[in-house]
Amino acid sequence: MTARAATAAEPTAPVTGRLSFLDRYLAAWILFAMATGLLLGRLVPDLGNVLAGVTVTGVSLPIALGLLVMMFPVLAKVRYDRLDTVTRDRRLLGTSLVLNWVLGPALMFALAWIFLPDLPEYRTGLIIVGLARCIAMVIIWNDLACGDRESAAVLVALNSVFQVVAFAALGWFYLSVLPGRLGLEQAALDVSVWEIARSVLIFLGIPLLAGFLTRRIGEKARGRTWYETKLIPRISPFALYGLLFTIVVLFALQGDAITSKPFDVARIALPLLAYFTLMWAGSMALGGLVGLGYPKATTLAFTAAGNNFELAIAVAIATFGATSGQALAGVVGPLIEVPVLIGLVYVALAARRYFPRTAPAADPEGSARA
């Protein structure tokens, strides 16, 4: 994040050698943050109650702050003057919509029933995770894998809009209508459009506006060269600091639930592992087949595989309670998603050599990507 990898036209240098020290050992930092959170949750009395004492749209305030800090630097890097070229790419937008809102929820529904036919609470929680499409951490994974930032911003915004209008309807379909048609029993989901919209506005709208204003004001005051070469390198590390802080708090909140039910966690983890792997690999391959090129194919893959676990956890807690199996399934989501997707960052960087080489687009003002 703090140093971008070389373009696809430079495949000979080792992948890890082009990453900063922080980025190079990110998998280790994340595992350390997860372990720290779990230990704190188990060892510090009432820490979970303190952290959960103040919430924003059903999400702990420390987690909310961590998410905002995490997303701001990446959104400050986005070249908003290039977004029009992304919105004209109907191939990318159409493929992303199908993957996110047709194949993604259907795949999670199928995996939940295949792996958890006898555990309805966990099954419902997984289906909710599958309905909550990415709007947060995926921006981090995409940036680490050298995906297209502008495309990621557009796809995340598109997912946010669809999330507001489609989440409740899809929840009703996958938790009530479809199981009934198939002769299966399932719990209903009661969540308002406003609850979803509020979550999207807070966790995406605030950092998006802050990132846009930072670039606009910074470039106007000091120029693009200063902005790209001086300011961006200074604020970039805070994205990973925010990510690690969020992970520590998240796992501190649920440390007892996770460590006290290891077998349940393992059963929930299996369909999640299958989901993230299938969605990412299938989307990456599809992006290559339709000729998107490495940066956009990578963005397509991560935006299709990632999920908005903040919304999923908030909905599960609000609908079924903080100690419910549905809430536990939501918490296990990032437990599996974080290490799997950071691993797929390295897979993506290694796979870059198999994509056609393309020269980087010329920048009329001579600025380089941070």
CSV table of C-alpha atoms in Angstrom, one decimal:
chain,number,residue,atom,x,y,z
A,1,MET,CA,0.0,0.0,0.0
A,2,THR,CA,2.7,2.4,0.9
A,3,ALA,CA,4.6,1.5,-2.3
A,4,ARG,CA,2.8,0.3,-5.4
A,5,ALA,CA,4.1,-2.8,-7.2
A,6,ALA,CA,5.4,-2.4,-10.8
A,7,THR,CA,3.1,-2.7,-13.8
A,8,ALA,CA,2.5,-5.9,-15.7
A,9,ALA,CA,5.1,-4.9,-18.1
A,10,GLU,CA,7.8,-5.6,-15.4
A,11,PRO,CA,7.3,-9.3,-14.4
A,12,THR,CA,10.8,-10.2,-13.7
A,13,ALA,CA,11.3,-8.6,-10.2
A,14,PRO,CA,10.1,-10.7,-7.2
A,15,VAL,CA,6.6,-9.7,-6.1
A,16,THR,CA,7.5,-9.3,-2.5
A,17,GLY,CA,10.5,-7.2,-3.3
A,18,ARG,CA,8.3,-4.5,-4.7
A,19,LEU,CA,6.2,-4.2,-1.6
A,20,SER,CA,7.0,-2.1,1.5
A,21,PHE,CA,8.0,-3.7,4.7
A,22,LEU,CA,4.5,-3.2,6.1
A,23,ASP,CA,2.9,-4.7,3.0
A,24,ARG,CA,5.4,-7.5,2.6
A,25,TYR,CA,4.5,-9.0,6.0
A,26,LEU,CA,0.9,-8.0,6.1
A,27,ALA,CA,-0.3,-11.6,6.5
A,28,ALA,CA,1.8,-12.0,9.6
A,29,TRP,CA,0.5,-8.6,11.0
A,30,ILE,CA,-3.1,-9.7,10.4
A,31,LEU,CA,-2.6,-13.1,12.1
A,32,PHE,CA,-0.9,-11.3,15.0
A,33,ALA,CA,-3.8,-8.8,15.2
A,34,MET,CA,-6.4,-11.7,15.2
A,35,ALA,CA,-4.5,-13.5,17.9
A,36,THR,CA,-4.2,-10.3,20.0
A,37,GLY,CA,-7.9,-9.7,19.7
A,38,LEU,CA,-8.8,-13.2,20.7
A,39,LEU,CA,-6.5,-13.1,23.7
A,40,LEU,CA,-7.8,-9.7,24.8
A,41,GLY,CA,-11.3,-10.9,24.5
A,42,ARG,CA,-10.6,-14.0,26.7
A,43,LEU,CA,-8.2,-12.4,29.2
A,44,VAL,CA,-9.6,-8.9,29.9
A,45,PRO,CA,-12.9,-9.0,31.9
A,46,ASP,CA,-15.8,-7.2,30.4
A,47,LEU,CA,-13.7,-5.9,27.5
A,48,GLY,CA,-16.4,-7.0,25.0
A,49,ASN,CA,-19.1,-5.2,26.9
A,50,VAL,CA,-17.0,-2.0,27.0
A,51,LEU,CA,-16.2,-2.1,23.3
A,52,ALA,CA,-19.8,-2.9,22.4
A,53,GLY,CA,-21.2,-0.2,24.8
A,54,VAL,CA,-21.5,2.4,22.0
A,55,THR,CA,-22.6,1.4,18.6
A,56,VAL,CA,-23.0,2.9,15.1
A,57,THR,CA,-25.8,1.2,13.1
A,58,GLY,CA,-25.3,-1.8,15.3
A,59,VAL,CA,-21.5,-1.9,14.9
A,60,SER,CA,-19.2,-1.2,17.8
A,61,LEU,CA,-17.9,2.5,17.7
A,62,PRO,CA,-14.2,1.4,17.8
A,63,ILE,CA,-14.8,-0.8,14.8
A,64,ALA,CA,-16.6,2.0,13.0
A,65,LEU,CA,-13.7,4.4,13.7
A,66,GLY,CA,-11.2,1.8,12.5
A,67,LEU,CA,-13.1,1.3,9.3
A,68,LEU,CA,-13.2,5.0,8.6
A,69,VAL,CA,-9.5,5.3,9.2
A,70,MET,CA,-8.8,2.2,7.1
A,71,MET,CA,-10.8,3.4,4.0
A,72,PHE,CA,-9.9,7.1,3.9
A,73,PRO,CA,-6.3,6.8,2.6
A,74,VAL,CA,-7.2,4.5,-0.2
A,75,LEU,CA,-10.2,6.6,-1.3
A,76,ALA,CA,-7.9,9.7,-1.2
A,77,LYS,CA,-5.7,7.9,-3.8
A,78,VAL,CA,-8.5,7.5,-6.3
A,79,ARG,CA,-8.2,9.7,-9.4
A,80,TYR,CA,-11.7,11.0,-9.5
A,81,ASP,CA,-11.1,12.6,-12.9
A,82,ARG,CA,-10.8,9.2,-14.4
A,83,LEU,CA,-14.1,7.7,-13.1
A,84,ASP,CA,-15.9,8.5,-16.3
A,85,THR,CA,-13.7,6.0,-18.2
A,86,VAL,CA,-14.8,3.3,-15.8
A,87,THR,CA,-18.5,4.1,-16.0
A,88,ARG,CA,-18.3,3.7,-19.8
A,89,ASP,CA,-16.9,0.2,-19.4
A,90,ARG,CA,-20.2,-1.7,-19.7
A,91,ARG,CA,-18.4,-5.0,-19.8
A,92,LEU,CA,-16.9,-4.5,-16.4
A,93,LEU,CA,-20.0,-3.1,-14.8
A,94,GLY,CA,-22.3,-5.7,-16.2
A,95,THR,CA,-20.0,-8.6,-15.2
A,96,SER,CA,-19.6,-7.2,-11.7
A,97,LEU,CA,-23.4,-6.8,-11.2
A,98,VAL,CA,-24.1,-10.4,-12.3
A,99,LEU,CA,-21.3,-11.8,-10.1
A,100,ASN,CA,-22.3,-9.8,-7.0
A,101,TRP,CA,-26.0,-9.9,-7.1
A,102,VAL,CA,-26.9,-13.1,-9.0
A,103,LEU,CA,-24.1,-15.6,-8.6
A,104,GLY,CA,-22.7,-14.6,-5.2
A,105,PRO,CA,-25.9,-14.9,-3.1
A,106,ALA,CA,-26.9,-18.0,-5.0
A,107,LEU,CA,-23.5,-19.7,-4.3
A,108,MET,CA,-23.6,-18.8,-0.6
A,109,PHE,CA,-27.1,-20.1,-0.3
A,110,ALA,CA,-26.1,-23.4,-2.0
A,111,LEU,CA,-23.0,-23.8,0.1
A,112,ALA,CA,-24.8,-23.0,3.4
A,113,TRP,CA,-27.4,-25.8,2.7
A,114,ILE,CA,-24.7,-28.3,1.5
A,115,PHE,CA,-22.4,-27.8,4.5
A,116,LEU,CA,-24.9,-26.9,7.3
A,117,PRO,CA,-28.2,-28.7,6.6
A,118,ASP,CA,-28.6,-29.5,10.3
A,119,LEU,CA,-27.6,-26.0,11.7
A,120,PRO,CA,-30.3,-23.5,10.7
A,121,GLU,CA,-28.9,-20.6,12.8
A,122,TYR,CA,-25.4,-20.8,11.3
A,123,ARG,CA,-26.9,-21.4,7.9
A,124,THR,CA,-29.0,-18.3,8.1
A,125,GLY,CA,-26.0,-16.3,9.2
A,126,LEU,CA,-24.0,-17.4,6.2
A,127,ILE,CA,-26.8,-16.5,3.8
A,128,ILE,CA,-26.9,-13.0,5.3
A,129,VAL,CA,-23.1,-12.8,4.8
A,130,GLY,CA,-23.6,-13.8,1.2
A,131,LEU,CA,-26.2,-11.0,0.7
A,132,ALA,CA,-24.0,-8.3,2.1
A,133,ARG,CA,-21.8,-7.3,-0.8
A,134,CYS,CA,-18.4,-5.6,-0.4
A,135,ILE,CA,-18.0,-1.9,0.4
A,136,ALA,CA,-15.1,-1.8,2.8
A,137,MET,CA,-12.0,-4.0,3.2
A,138,VAL,CA,-12.1,-5.0,-0.5
A,139,ILE,CA,-10.6,-1.6,-1.3
A,140,ILE,CA,-7.5,-2.6,0.8
A,141,TRP,CA,-7.1,-6.0,-0.9
A,142,ASN,CA,-7.6,-4.5,-4.4
A,143,ASP,CA,-5.0,-1.8,-3.7
A,144,LEU,CA,-2.4,-4.3,-2.4
A,145,ALA,CA,-2.9,-6.5,-5.4
A,146,CYS,CA,-2.4,-3.5,-7.8
A,147,GLY,CA,-6.0,-3.6,-9.0
A,148,ASP,CA,-7.6,-0.6,-10.7
A,149,ARG,CA,-8.4,2.0,-8.0
A,150,GLU,CA,-10.9,4.0,-10.0
A,151,SER,CA,-12.7,0.8,-11.1
A,152,ALA,CA,-12.8,-0.4,-7.4
A,153,ALA,CA,-14.3,3.0,-6.4
A,154,VAL,CA,-17.0,2.7,-9.0
A,155,LEU,CA,-17.8,-0.9,-8.3
A,156,VAL,CA,-18.0,-0.4,-4.6
A,157,ALA,CA,-20.3,2.6,-5.1
A,158,LEU,CA,-22.4,0.5,-7.4
A,159,ASN,CA,-22.6,-2.3,-4.9
A,160,SER,CA,-23.6,0.2,-2.2
A,161,VAL,CA,-26.6,1.5,-4.3
A,162,PHE,CA,-27.7,-2.0,-5.1
A,163,GLN,CA,-27.3,-3.0,-1.4
A,164,VAL,CA,-29.7,-0.3,-0.3
A,165,VAL,CA,-32.4,-1.4,-2.8
A,166,ALA,CA,-31.8,-5.1,-3.0
A,167,PHE,CA,-30.6,-6.5,0.4
A,168,ALA,CA,-34.0,-6.8,2.0
A,169,ALA,CA,-35.6,-8.2,-1.1
A,170,LEU,CA,-32.9,-10.8,-1.6
A,171,GLY,CA,-33.1,-11.7,2.1
A,172,TRP,CA,-36.8,-12.3,1.8
A,173,PHE,CA,-36.2,-14.4,-1.4
A,174,TYR,CA,-33.4,-16.6,-0.1
A,175,LEU,CA,-34.7,-17.0,3.5
A,176,SER,CA,-38.4,-17.3,2.8
A,177,VAL,CA,-39.4,-17.8,-0.8
A,178,LEU,CA,-36.8,-20.1,-2.2
A,179,PRO,CA,-36.5,-22.5,0.7
A,180,GLY,CA,-40.3,-22.8,0.7
A,181,ARG,CA,-40.3,-23.6,-3.0
A,182,LEU,CA,-37.6,-26.3,-2.4
A,183,GLY,CA,-39.4,-27.8,0.5
A,184,LEU,CA,-36.8,-26.4,3.0
A,185,GLU,CA,-37.3,-24.6,6.3
A,186,GLN,CA,-35.6,-21.3,6.9
A,187,ALA,CA,-35.9,-18.3,9.2
A,188,ALA,CA,-37.2,-15.0,7.9
A,189,LEU,CA,-35.2,-11.8,7.8
A,190,ASP,CA,-36.7,-8.5,9.0
A,191,VAL,CA,-34.5,-5.5,8.1
A,192,SER,CA,-35.5,-2.1,6.8
A,193,VAL,CA,-34.0,-0.3,3.8
A,194,TRP,CA,-33.1,2.6,6.0
A,195,GLU,CA,-30.9,0.4,8.2
A,196,ILE,CA,-29.0,-0.7,5.2
A,197,ALA,CA,-28.8,2.8,3.7
A,198,ARG,CA,-27.5,4.2,7.0
A,199,SER,CA,-24.8,1.6,7.2
A,200,VAL,CA,-23.7,2.3,3.6
A,201,LEU,CA,-23.7,6.1,4.1
A,202,ILE,CA,-21.6,5.9,7.2
A,203,PHE,CA,-19.0,3.2,6.2
A,204,LEU,CA,-18.7,4.3,2.6
A,205,GLY,CA,-20.1,7.8,2.3
A,206,ILE,CA,-18.0,9.5,5.0
A,207,PRO,CA,-14.5,8.2,3.8
A,208,LEU,CA,-15.5,8.7,0.2
A,209,LEU,CA,-16.4,12.3,0.7
A,210,ALA,CA,-13.2,12.8,2.8
A,211,GLY,CA,-11.0,11.2,0.2
A,212,PHE,CA,-12.6,13.3,-2.6
A,213,LEU,CA,-12.2,16.6,-0.7
A,214,THR,CA,-8.7,15.8,0.3
A,215,ARG,CA,-7.6,15.2,-3.3
A,216,ARG,CA,-9.5,18.2,-4.6
A,217,ILE,CA,-8.2,20.6,-2.0
A,218,GLY,CA,-4.7,19.2,-2.0
A,219,GLU,CA,-4.2,19.3,-5.7
A,220,LYS,CA,-5.7,22.8,-5.9
A,221,ALA,CA,-3.4,24.1,-3.2
A,222,ARG,CA,-0.1,22.4,-4.0
A,223,GLY,CA,-0.5,20.6,-7.3
A,224,ARG,CA,-0.8,17.0,-8.3
A,225,THR,CA,2.9,16.2,-8.2
A,226,TRP,CA,3.1,17.2,-4.5
A,227,TYR,CA,-0.2,15.4,-3.7
A,228,GLU,CA,1.0,12.1,-5.3
A,229,THR,CA,4.6,12.1,-4.2
A,230,LYS,CA,4.4,13.9,-0.8
A,231,LEU,CA,1.0,13.6,0.8
A,232,ILE,CA,-0.1,10.2,-0.4
A,233,PRO,CA,3.0,8.4,1.0
A,234,ARG,CA,2.4,10.0,4.4
A,235,ILE,CA,-1.2,9.0,4.8
A,236,SER,CA,-1.1,5.6,3.0
A,237,PRO,CA,0.2,3.6,6.1
A,238,PHE,CA,-2.9,4.6,8.1
A,239,ALA,CA,-5.1,2.4,5.9
A,240,LEU,CA,-3.2,-0.7,7.2
A,241,TYR,CA,-3.1,0.7,10.8
A,242,GLY,CA,-6.9,1.1,10.6
A,243,LEU,CA,-7.2,-2.4,9.2
A,244,LEU,CA,-5.1,-4.0,12.0
A,245,PHE,CA,-6.9,-2.0,14.7
A,246,THR,CA,-10.3,-3.0,13.3
A,247,ILE,CA,-9.3,-6.7,13.4
A,248,VAL,CA,-8.0,-6.5,17.0
A,249,VAL,CA,-11.3,-4.9,18.2
A,250,LEU,CA,-13.5,-7.2,16.1
A,251,PHE,CA,-11.9,-10.4,17.5
A,252,ALA,CA,-11.7,-9.0,21.0
A,253,LEU,CA,-15.5,-8.5,20.9
A,254,GLN,CA,-16.1,-12.1,19.8
A,255,GLY,CA,-13.1,-13.9,21.4
A,256,ASP,CA,-15.1,-15.9,23.9
A,257,ALA,CA,-17.7,-17.0,21.3
A,258,ILE,CA,-15.0,-18.1,18.8
A,259,THR,CA,-12.7,-19.9,21.2
A,260,SER,CA,-15.4,-21.6,23.2
A,261,LYS,CA,-17.0,-23.2,20.1
A,262,PRO,CA,-14.1,-24.3,18.0
A,263,PHE,CA,-16.0,-27.2,16.3
A,264,ASP,CA,-18.9,-24.9,15.3
A,265,VAL,CA,-16.4,-22.3,14.0
A,266,ALA,CA,-14.7,-25.1,11.9
A,267,ARG,CA,-18.1,-26.1,10.4
A,268,ILE,CA,-18.9,-22.5,9.5
A,269,ALA,CA,-15.5,-22.0,8.1
A,270,LEU,CA,-15.7,-24.7,5.5
A,271,PRO,CA,-18.5,-23.2,3.3
A,272,LEU,CA,-16.8,-19.8,3.7
A,273,LEU,CA,-13.5,-21.1,2.5
A,274,ALA,CA,-15.2,-22.7,-0.5
A,275,TYR,CA,-17.2,-19.5,-1.2
A,276,PHE,CA,-14.2,-17.1,-1.2
A,277,THR,CA,-12.0,-19.4,-3.2
A,278,LEU,CA,-14.7,-20.1,-5.9
A,279,MET,CA,-15.9,-16.5,-6.2
A,280,TRP,CA,-12.4,-15.1,-6.5
A,281,ALA,CA,-10.9,-17.7,-8.8
A,282,GLY,CA,-14.0,-17.8,-11.0
A,283,SER,CA,-14.2,-14.0,-11.2
A,284,MET,CA,-10.5,-13.6,-12.0
A,285,ALA,CA,-10.7,-16.2,-14.7
A,286,LEU,CA,-13.8,-14.6,-16.1
A,287,GLY,CA,-12.1,-11.2,-16.1
A,288,GLY,CA,-9.3,-12.6,-18.1
A,289,LEU,CA,-11.6,-14.4,-20.6
A,290,VAL,CA,-13.6,-11.2,-21.4
A,291,GLY,CA,-10.3,-9.3,-21.9
A,292,LEU,CA,-10.4,-6.9,-18.9
A,293,GLY,CA,-6.7,-7.0,-18.4
A,294,TYR,CA,-4.9,-7.6,-15.0
A,295,PRO,CA,-5.9,-4.4,-13.1
A,296,LYS,CA,-9.6,-4.6,-13.9
A,297,ALA,CA,-9.8,-8.4,-13.6
A,298,THR,CA,-8.2,-8.2,-10.2
A,299,THR,CA,-10.7,-5.5,-9.1
A,300,LEU,CA,-13.6,-7.6,-10.5
A,301,ALA,CA,-12.3,-10.7,-8.5
A,302,PHE,CA,-11.9,-8.9,-5.2
A,303,THR,CA,-15.1,-7.0,-5.3
A,304,ALA,CA,-17.0,-10.2,-6.2
A,305,ALA,CA,-15.3,-12.3,-3.5
A,306,GLY,CA,-15.4,-9.8,-0.6
A,307,ASN,CA,-18.3,-9.2,1.7
A,308,ASN,CA,-19.6,-6.4,3.8
A,309,PHE,CA,-19.3,-8.3,7.1
A,310,GLU,CA,-20.0,-5.0,9.1
A,311,LEU,CA,-23.5,-5.0,7.6
A,312,ALA,CA,-24.0,-8.7,8.0
A,313,ILE,CA,-23.0,-8.6,11.6
A,314,ALA,CA,-25.2,-5.6,12.3
A,315,VAL,CA,-28.2,-7.2,10.6
A,316,ALA,CA,-27.7,-10.5,12.4
A,317,ILE,CA,-27.4,-8.8,15.8
A,318,ALA,CA,-30.4,-6.5,15.2
A,319,THR,CA,-32.6,-9.3,13.9
A,320,PHE,CA,-31.6,-12.4,16.0
A,321,GLY,CA,-29.5,-11.0,18.9
A,322,ALA,CA,-25.9,-10.6,19.8
A,323,THR,CA,-25.5,-14.2,21.2
A,324,SER,CA,-27.3,-15.9,18.3
A,325,GLY,CA,-25.8,-18.4,16.0
A,326,GLN,CA,-26.5,-16.1,13.1
A,327,ALA,CA,-24.3,-13.4,14.8
A,328,LEU,CA,-21.6,-16.0,15.4
A,329,ALA,CA,-21.6,-17.0,11.7
A,330,GLY,CA,-21.3,-13.3,10.8
A,331,VAL,CA,-18.3,-12.9,13.0
A,332,VAL,CA,-16.6,-16.0,11.6
A,333,GLY,CA,-17.0,-14.4,8.2
A,334,PRO,CA,-14.0,-12.0,8.6
A,335,LEU,CA,-12.1,-14.6,10.6
A,336,ILE,CA,-11.9,-16.6,7.4
A,337,GLU,CA,-12.2,-13.8,4.8
A,338,VAL,CA,-9.2,-11.7,6.1
A,339,PRO,CA,-6.5,-14.4,5.9
A,340,VAL,CA,-8.0,-16.0,2.7
A,341,LEU,CA,-8.2,-12.7,0.8
A,342,ILE,CA,-4.8,-11.5,1.9
A,343,GLY,CA,-3.4,-14.8,0.7
A,344,LEU,CA,-5.2,-14.2,-2.6
A,345,VAL,CA,-3.5,-10.9,-2.9
A,346,TYR,CA,-0.2,-12.7,-3.3
A,347,VAL,CA,-1.8,-15.2,-5.6
A,348,ALA,CA,-3.0,-12.3,-7.8
A,349,LEU,CA,0.4,-10.7,-7.9
A,350,ALA,CA,2.0,-14.0,-8.9
A,351,ALA,CA,-0.6,-14.6,-11.6
A,352,ARG,CA,0.0,-11.2,-13.1
A,353,ARG,CA,2.6,-12.7,-15.5
A,354,TYR,CA,-0.1,-14.7,-17.2
A,355,PHE,CA,-2.1,-11.6,-18.3
A,356,PRO,CA,-1.2,-9.7,-21.5
A,357,ARG,CA,1.4,-7.0,-20.9
A,358,THR,CA,0.1,-3.5,-21.3
A,359,ALA,CA,1.9,-0.2,-21.0
A,360,PRO,CA,0.7,2.1,-18.3
A,361,ALA,CA,-1.6,4.9,-19.4
A,362,ALA,CA,0.1,8.2,-20.0
A,363,ASP,CA,-0.6,10.9,-17.4
A,364,PRO,CA,-0.8,14.3,-19.1
A,365,GLU,CA,0.4,16.0,-15.9
A,366,GLY,CA,3.3,13.5,-15.4
A,367,SER,CA,2.2,12.2,-12.0
A,368,ALA,CA,2.9,8.6,-11.0
A,369,ARG,CA,0.6,6.3,-9.1
A,370,ALA,CA,1.5,6.3,-5.4
